[in-house]
């Protein structure tokens, strides 16, 4: 079982409009609604790849109930979310179908009480006993300690469970010092962490801070990976147009599934880039275009960097 942790779950709502213009009314041509938050997106992709996945984190209020109801209909995903008194947030993506650009609106998460955080930690320790790997994903809601991911990483390491960290800001800074197996920042998060806008230099700096491997997402330029086995740059054949929401989460699913399957690093990166690009072509986060993915697997370029 692969475990994904999403402290700040969300109900993802995607609106599609023909042209997004400020200060005007818009007619929405299509609406999709999905359980969201980075770890839930990762879980759906992992399940689609054939892995057994358990999701944990927090869910509460009317939005949380809607999220859990929809999650129950997702094959291969087990719900181990912790109920809270506050209401789960919503995220809204508005996709301009003419340009393919997306505008994202993210609500704040619910306030997590000390008792709710303690209940989560207890459940997490139990789930680790049957986990083959764990992904710690996304922002922390109010009330959760900023060093929470560092503690969760140490617990996973004590249980001999490999752990991937995908977050930003101070939670990333503290988490990386706890020595996760993989850290997957995007270019902006990597620059904020290291102070360098040169991805090659920044990945080296980030790895020295404690991570076993750094896989930096460079958007249309693919992934740059610095690992104990070597350094690689994996790139898609062309820039994809569509909704980029969740593309990074699909890359995490590719990396995590490759880790569990013990694939060589170039194969992990190929899968991660192909899934990421195929997600841009899908209608909502946490999904990917299967036909595009299969085609991209043979077209992703992985070179020594």
Tab-separated table of C-alpha atoms in Angstrom:
chain	number	residue	atom	x	y	z
A	1	UNK	CA	0.000	0.000	0.000
A	2	UNK	CA	1.212	3.513	-0.869
A	3	UNK	CA	0.194	6.217	1.614
A	4	UNK	CA	-0.415	9.817	0.584
A	5	UNK	CA	-0.767	12.556	3.193
A	6	UNK	CA	-2.703	15.741	2.383
A	7	UNK	CA	-3.131	17.926	5.478
A	8	UNK	CA	-4.926	20.640	3.472
A	9	UNK	CA	-7.386	18.695	1.323
A	10	UNK	CA	-9.695	20.566	-1.035
A	11	UNK	CA	-12.678	20.188	-3.285
A	12	UNK	CA	-11.265	21.082	-6.716
A	13	UNK	CA	-13.691	22.890	-9.012
A	14	UNK	CA	-12.719	23.539	-12.631
A	15	UNK	CA	-14.625	26.029	-14.786
A	16	UNK	CA	-14.045	26.199	-18.537
A	17	UNK	CA	-14.813	29.416	-20.418
A	18	UNK	CA	-14.175	30.316	-24.055
A	19	UNK	CA	-12.223	33.457	-23.154
A	20	UNK	CA	-11.321	34.764	-19.690
A	21	UNK	CA	-11.448	38.551	-19.504
A	22	UNK	CA	-11.322	40.734	-16.361
A	23	UNK	CA	-14.324	42.847	-15.350
A	24	UNK	CA	-16.836	40.912	-17.493
A	25	UNK	CA	-19.435	38.185	-16.986
A	26	UNK	CA	-18.596	34.743	-18.350
A	27	UNK	CA	-20.675	31.819	-19.480
A	28	UNK	CA	-19.153	28.607	-18.150
A	29	UNK	CA	-19.147	25.865	-20.804
A	30	UNK	CA	-18.155	22.989	-18.520
A	31	UNK	CA	-17.797	22.348	-14.771
A	32	UNK	CA	-15.919	19.490	-13.127
A	33	UNK	CA	-15.665	18.790	-9.398
A	34	UNK	CA	-13.140	16.409	-7.833
A	35	UNK	CA	-11.634	15.571	-4.429
A	36	UNK	CA	-8.418	17.569	-4.385
A	37	UNK	CA	-5.307	18.652	-2.620
A	38	UNK	CA	-1.951	17.430	-3.872
A	39	UNK	CA	-1.895	14.057	-2.150
A	40	UNK	CA	-5.404	13.150	-3.308
A	41	UNK	CA	-4.440	13.986	-6.898
A	42	UNK	CA	-1.346	11.797	-6.485
A	43	UNK	CA	-3.489	8.969	-5.092
A	44	UNK	CA	-5.918	8.939	-8.026
A	45	UNK	CA	-3.078	8.731	-10.528
A	46	UNK	CA	-1.379	5.958	-8.539
A	47	UNK	CA	-4.652	4.018	-8.435
A	48	UNK	CA	-5.060	4.439	-12.193
A	49	UNK	CA	-1.568	2.940	-12.566
A	50	UNK	CA	-2.720	-0.122	-10.611
A	51	UNK	CA	-1.367	0.625	-7.122
A	52	UNK	CA	-3.278	0.259	-3.866
A	53	UNK	CA	-3.413	3.672	-2.211
A	54	UNK	CA	-4.594	5.006	1.142
A	55	UNK	CA	-5.150	8.722	1.650
A	56	UNK	CA	-5.032	10.547	4.948
A	57	UNK	CA	-5.186	14.144	6.096
A	58	UNK	CA	-8.178	16.197	7.257
A	59	UNK	CA	-11.745	16.670	5.999
A	60	UNK	CA	-14.628	18.568	7.549
A	61	UNK	CA	-17.856	20.462	7.003
A	62	UNK	CA	-20.177	20.290	4.001
A	63	UNK	CA	-17.250	20.513	1.580
A	64	UNK	CA	-15.449	17.725	3.387
A	65	UNK	CA	-18.511	15.478	3.170
A	66	UNK	CA	-18.798	16.139	-0.564
A	67	UNK	CA	-15.102	15.346	-0.967
A	68	UNK	CA	-15.404	12.044	0.915
A	69	UNK	CA	-18.563	11.043	-0.955
A	70	UNK	CA	-16.758	11.464	-4.256
A	71	UNK	CA	-13.629	9.776	-2.946
A	72	UNK	CA	-15.719	6.707	-2.100
A	73	UNK	CA	-16.408	6.303	-5.823
A	74	UNK	CA	-12.696	6.269	-6.731
A	75	UNK	CA	-11.524	2.702	-7.414
A	76	UNK	CA	-8.328	1.662	-5.665
A	77	UNK	CA	-8.278	4.552	-3.157
A	78	UNK	CA	-8.962	3.944	0.553
A	79	UNK	CA	-10.204	6.885	2.634
A	80	UNK	CA	-8.400	7.279	5.989
A	81	UNK	CA	-9.040	11.018	6.363
A	82	UNK	CA	-9.404	12.436	9.878
A	83	UNK	CA	-12.690	14.325	10.526
A	84	UNK	CA	-12.355	17.897	11.800
A	85	UNK	CA	-14.779	20.569	12.971
A	86	UNK	CA	-13.703	23.154	10.378
A	87	UNK	CA	-14.749	23.149	6.751
A	88	UNK	CA	-12.531	21.763	3.991
A	89	UNK	CA	-11.477	24.438	1.506
A	90	UNK	CA	-12.320	24.739	-2.178
A	91	UNK	CA	-9.943	25.497	-5.029
A	92	UNK	CA	-11.273	26.965	-8.252
A	93	UNK	CA	-9.486	26.756	-11.598
A	94	UNK	CA	-10.821	28.844	-14.478
A	95	UNK	CA	-9.554	27.518	-17.802
A	96	UNK	CA	-9.563	29.716	-20.900
A	97	UNK	CA	-10.241	27.164	-23.649
A	98	UNK	CA	-9.022	29.543	-26.365
A	99	UNK	CA	-5.520	30.038	-24.956
A	100	UNK	CA	-5.296	27.019	-22.657
A	101	UNK	CA	-4.293	29.290	-19.760
A	102	UNK	CA	-5.579	28.618	-16.249
A	103	UNK	CA	-6.331	30.983	-13.350
A	104	UNK	CA	-6.320	29.437	-9.870
A	105	UNK	CA	-8.181	30.602	-6.741
A	106	UNK	CA	-7.291	28.778	-3.491
A	107	UNK	CA	-9.294	29.182	-0.300
A	108	UNK	CA	-7.583	28.897	3.110
A	109	UNK	CA	-7.883	25.620	4.958
A	110	UNK	CA	-9.723	24.956	8.237
A	111	UNK	CA	-8.176	25.625	11.638
A	112	UNK	CA	-6.843	22.337	13.023
A	113	UNK	CA	-7.074	21.952	16.796
A	114	UNK	CA	-4.337	20.308	18.913
A	115	UNK	CA	-6.650	17.341	19.533
A	116	UNK	CA	-7.282	16.893	15.808
A	117	UNK	CA	-3.561	17.054	15.057
A	118	UNK	CA	-2.851	14.479	17.775
A	119	UNK	CA	-5.525	12.165	16.319
A	120	UNK	CA	-3.905	12.461	12.896
A	121	UNK	CA	-0.432	11.653	14.224
A	122	UNK	CA	-1.738	8.543	15.966
A	123	UNK	CA	-3.498	7.355	12.787
A	124	UNK	CA	-0.404	8.091	10.676
A	125	UNK	CA	1.804	5.917	12.881
A	126	UNK	CA	-0.617	3.008	12.430
A	127	UNK	CA	-0.854	3.476	8.639
A	128	UNK	CA	2.937	3.446	8.291
A	129	UNK	CA	2.995	-0.178	9.475
A	130	UNK	CA	1.511	-1.368	6.174
A	131	UNK	CA	2.910	1.299	3.825
A	132	UNK	CA	5.471	0.580	1.098
A	133	UNK	CA	6.068	4.335	0.602
A	134	UNK	CA	4.585	7.634	1.725
A	135	UNK	CA	4.111	10.994	0.015
A	136	UNK	CA	3.751	14.149	2.132
A	137	UNK	CA	2.026	16.696	-0.060
A	138	UNK	CA	0.964	20.310	-0.136
A	139	UNK	CA	0.447	23.172	2.265
A	140	UNK	CA	-0.285	22.943	5.980
A	141	UNK	CA	-3.647	24.237	7.230
A	142	UNK	CA	-3.805	26.720	10.111
A	143	UNK	CA	-3.076	25.143	13.476
A	144	UNK	CA	-0.680	22.477	12.172
A	145	UNK	CA	2.924	23.103	13.353
A	146	UNK	CA	5.204	24.465	10.649
A	147	UNK	CA	7.644	21.652	11.386
A	148	UNK	CA	4.978	18.979	10.986
A	149	UNK	CA	6.454	17.415	7.868
A	150	UNK	CA	9.857	17.061	9.519
A	151	UNK	CA	8.263	15.021	12.303
A	152	UNK	CA	6.297	12.883	9.828
A	153	UNK	CA	9.479	12.216	7.832
A	154	UNK	CA	11.326	11.104	10.952
A	155	UNK	CA	8.446	8.763	11.820
A	156	UNK	CA	8.530	7.244	8.320
A	157	UNK	CA	12.291	6.781	8.475
A	158	UNK	CA	11.972	5.095	11.883
A	159	UNK	CA	9.467	2.702	10.300
A	160	UNK	CA	11.832	2.086	7.332
A	161	UNK	CA	9.274	3.527	4.884
A	162	UNK	CA	10.686	5.635	2.008
A	163	UNK	CA	9.198	9.117	1.941
A	164	UNK	CA	8.697	11.784	-0.726
A	165	UNK	CA	8.151	15.427	0.262
A	166	UNK	CA	6.302	17.901	-1.975
A	167	UNK	CA	5.688	21.220	-0.250
A	168	UNK	CA	7.072	24.759	-0.135
A	169	UNK	CA	8.279	27.571	2.114
A	170	UNK	CA	9.208	26.936	5.727
A	171	UNK	CA	7.617	23.440	5.834
A	172	UNK	CA	9.969	22.491	2.968
A	173	UNK	CA	12.973	24.101	4.650
A	174	UNK	CA	12.366	22.197	7.884
A	175	UNK	CA	11.244	19.003	6.192
A	176	UNK	CA	14.301	18.625	3.973
A	177	UNK	CA	16.551	18.694	7.041
A	178	UNK	CA	14.794	15.504	8.257
A	179	UNK	CA	16.350	13.676	5.268
A	180	UNK	CA	13.452	12.543	3.050
A	181	UNK	CA	14.249	10.092	0.251
A	182	UNK	CA	12.922	12.385	-2.505
A	183	UNK	CA	12.018	16.067	-2.553
A	184	UNK	CA	10.092	17.431	-5.552
A	185	UNK	CA	10.056	21.245	-5.610
A	186	UNK	CA	9.132	23.359	-8.615
A	187	UNK	CA	11.540	26.001	-9.903
A	188	UNK	CA	10.108	28.797	-7.739
A	189	UNK	CA	10.087	26.658	-4.583
A	190	UNK	CA	13.651	25.555	-5.257
A	191	UNK	CA	14.798	29.154	-5.731
A	192	UNK	CA	13.040	30.229	-2.526
A	193	UNK	CA	14.709	27.408	-0.614
A	194	UNK	CA	18.246	27.955	-1.906
A	195	UNK	CA	18.337	31.585	-3.073
A	196	UNK	CA	19.582	30.444	-6.505
A	197	UNK	CA	17.662	30.686	-9.788
A	198	UNK	CA	20.137	28.372	-11.513
A	199	UNK	CA	18.403	24.940	-11.314
A	200	UNK	CA	21.677	23.016	-11.532
A	201	UNK	CA	23.269	24.899	-8.640
A	202	UNK	CA	20.012	24.981	-6.663
A	203	UNK	CA	19.501	21.201	-6.825
A	204	UNK	CA	23.011	20.668	-5.494
A	205	UNK	CA	22.395	23.112	-2.656
A	206	UNK	CA	19.023	21.522	-1.838
A	207	UNK	CA	20.495	18.022	-1.731
A	208	UNK	CA	23.223	19.163	0.657
A	209	UNK	CA	20.462	20.267	3.026
A	210	UNK	CA	19.484	16.644	3.639
A	211	UNK	CA	17.427	15.059	0.842
A	212	UNK	CA	18.646	11.823	-0.690
A	213	UNK	CA	17.362	12.907	-4.112
A	214	UNK	CA	16.066	16.200	-5.529
A	215	UNK	CA	13.717	16.179	-8.518
A	216	UNK	CA	12.981	19.741	-9.633
A	217	UNK	CA	9.977	20.455	-11.825
A	218	UNK	CA	10.887	22.993	-14.514
A	219	UNK	CA	7.457	23.308	-16.120
A	220	UNK	CA	7.557	22.813	-19.909
A	221	UNK	CA	11.308	22.027	-19.600
A	222	UNK	CA	10.534	18.819	-17.702
A	223	UNK	CA	12.361	17.483	-14.646
A	224	UNK	CA	15.921	17.899	-13.389
A	225	UNK	CA	16.978	15.135	-11.003
A	226	UNK	CA	20.016	14.926	-8.736
A	227	UNK	CA	20.213	11.482	-7.120
A	228	UNK	CA	22.839	9.178	-5.551
A	229	UNK	CA	22.920	7.300	-8.888
A	230	UNK	CA	23.464	10.372	-11.080
A	231	UNK	CA	21.980	13.544	-12.545
A	232	UNK	CA	19.409	13.550	-15.352
A	233	UNK	CA	17.242	15.985	-17.290
A	234	UNK	CA	13.949	14.551	-18.574
A	235	UNK	CA	11.994	16.605	-21.114
A	236	UNK	CA	8.672	16.141	-22.943
A	237	UNK	CA	8.688	16.215	-26.772
A	238	UNK	CA	6.694	19.467	-26.922
A	239	UNK	CA	4.844	21.927	-24.725
A	240	UNK	CA	1.336	20.728	-23.926
A	241	UNK	CA	-1.627	23.129	-23.906
A	242	UNK	CA	-4.470	22.693	-21.431
A	243	UNK	CA	-5.022	22.814	-17.670
A	244	UNK	CA	-1.689	22.448	-15.811
A	245	UNK	CA	-3.415	21.975	-12.440
A	246	UNK	CA	-2.265	18.674	-10.982
A	247	UNK	CA	0.564	18.124	-13.485
A	248	UNK	CA	3.150	18.257	-10.694
A	249	UNK	CA	1.070	15.831	-8.625
A	250	UNK	CA	1.069	13.360	-11.512
A	251	UNK	CA	4.852	13.682	-11.643
A	252	UNK	CA	4.950	12.766	-7.949
A	253	UNK	CA	2.806	9.700	-8.690
A	254	UNK	CA	5.244	8.693	-11.413
A	255	UNK	CA	8.230	9.067	-9.109
A	256	UNK	CA	6.559	7.245	-6.227
A	257	UNK	CA	5.304	4.345	-8.344
A	258	UNK	CA	8.771	4.016	-9.879
A	259	UNK	CA	10.287	3.940	-6.403
A	260	UNK	CA	7.948	1.184	-5.221
A	261	UNK	CA	8.505	-0.804	-8.428
A	262	UNK	CA	12.285	-0.324	-8.056
A	263	UNK	CA	12.644	1.144	-11.549
A	264	UNK	CA	15.954	2.744	-12.589
A	265	UNK	CA	15.957	6.511	-12.212
A	266	UNK	CA	15.722	7.276	-15.964
A	267	UNK	CA	12.578	5.117	-16.178
A	268	UNK	CA	11.056	6.841	-13.150
A	269	UNK	CA	11.682	10.236	-14.730
A	270	UNK	CA	10.264	9.132	-18.072
A	271	UNK	CA	7.071	7.998	-16.372
A	272	UNK	CA	6.844	11.175	-14.282
A	273	UNK	CA	7.227	13.499	-17.289
A	274	UNK	CA	4.815	11.487	-19.437
A	275	UNK	CA	2.170	11.505	-16.688
A	276	UNK	CA	2.656	15.218	-16.076
A	277	UNK	CA	2.243	16.101	-19.765
A	278	UNK	CA	-0.754	13.769	-20.132
A	279	UNK	CA	-2.396	15.453	-17.126
A	280	UNK	CA	-2.278	18.846	-18.851
A	281	UNK	CA	-4.456	17.294	-21.571
A	282	UNK	CA	-7.012	15.894	-19.093
A	283	UNK	CA	-10.142	17.801	-17.984
A	284	UNK	CA	-9.327	17.892	-14.236
A	285	UNK	CA	-6.496	17.486	-11.728
A	286	UNK	CA	-5.823	13.926	-10.607
A	287	UNK	CA	-6.579	12.540	-14.055
A	288	UNK	CA	-4.463	11.923	-17.129
A	289	UNK	CA	-5.117	11.194	-20.771
A	290	UNK	CA	-4.264	7.484	-21.019
A	291	UNK	CA	-3.660	7.466	-24.782
A	292	UNK	CA	-1.432	10.541	-24.571
A	293	UNK	CA	0.485	8.988	-21.672
A	294	UNK	CA	1.201	5.769	-23.566
A	295	UNK	CA	2.424	7.738	-26.561
A	296	UNK	CA	4.566	10.089	-24.472
A	297	UNK	CA	6.354	7.193	-22.755
A	298	UNK	CA	8.224	6.541	-25.996
A	299	UNK	CA	8.910	10.207	-26.724
A	300	UNK	CA	10.244	11.621	-23.422
A	301	UNK	CA	13.968	12.389	-23.617
A	302	UNK	CA	16.190	11.591	-20.622
A	303	UNK	CA	19.797	12.757	-20.790
A	304	UNK	CA	22.673	12.894	-18.326
A	305	UNK	CA	22.946	16.433	-16.992
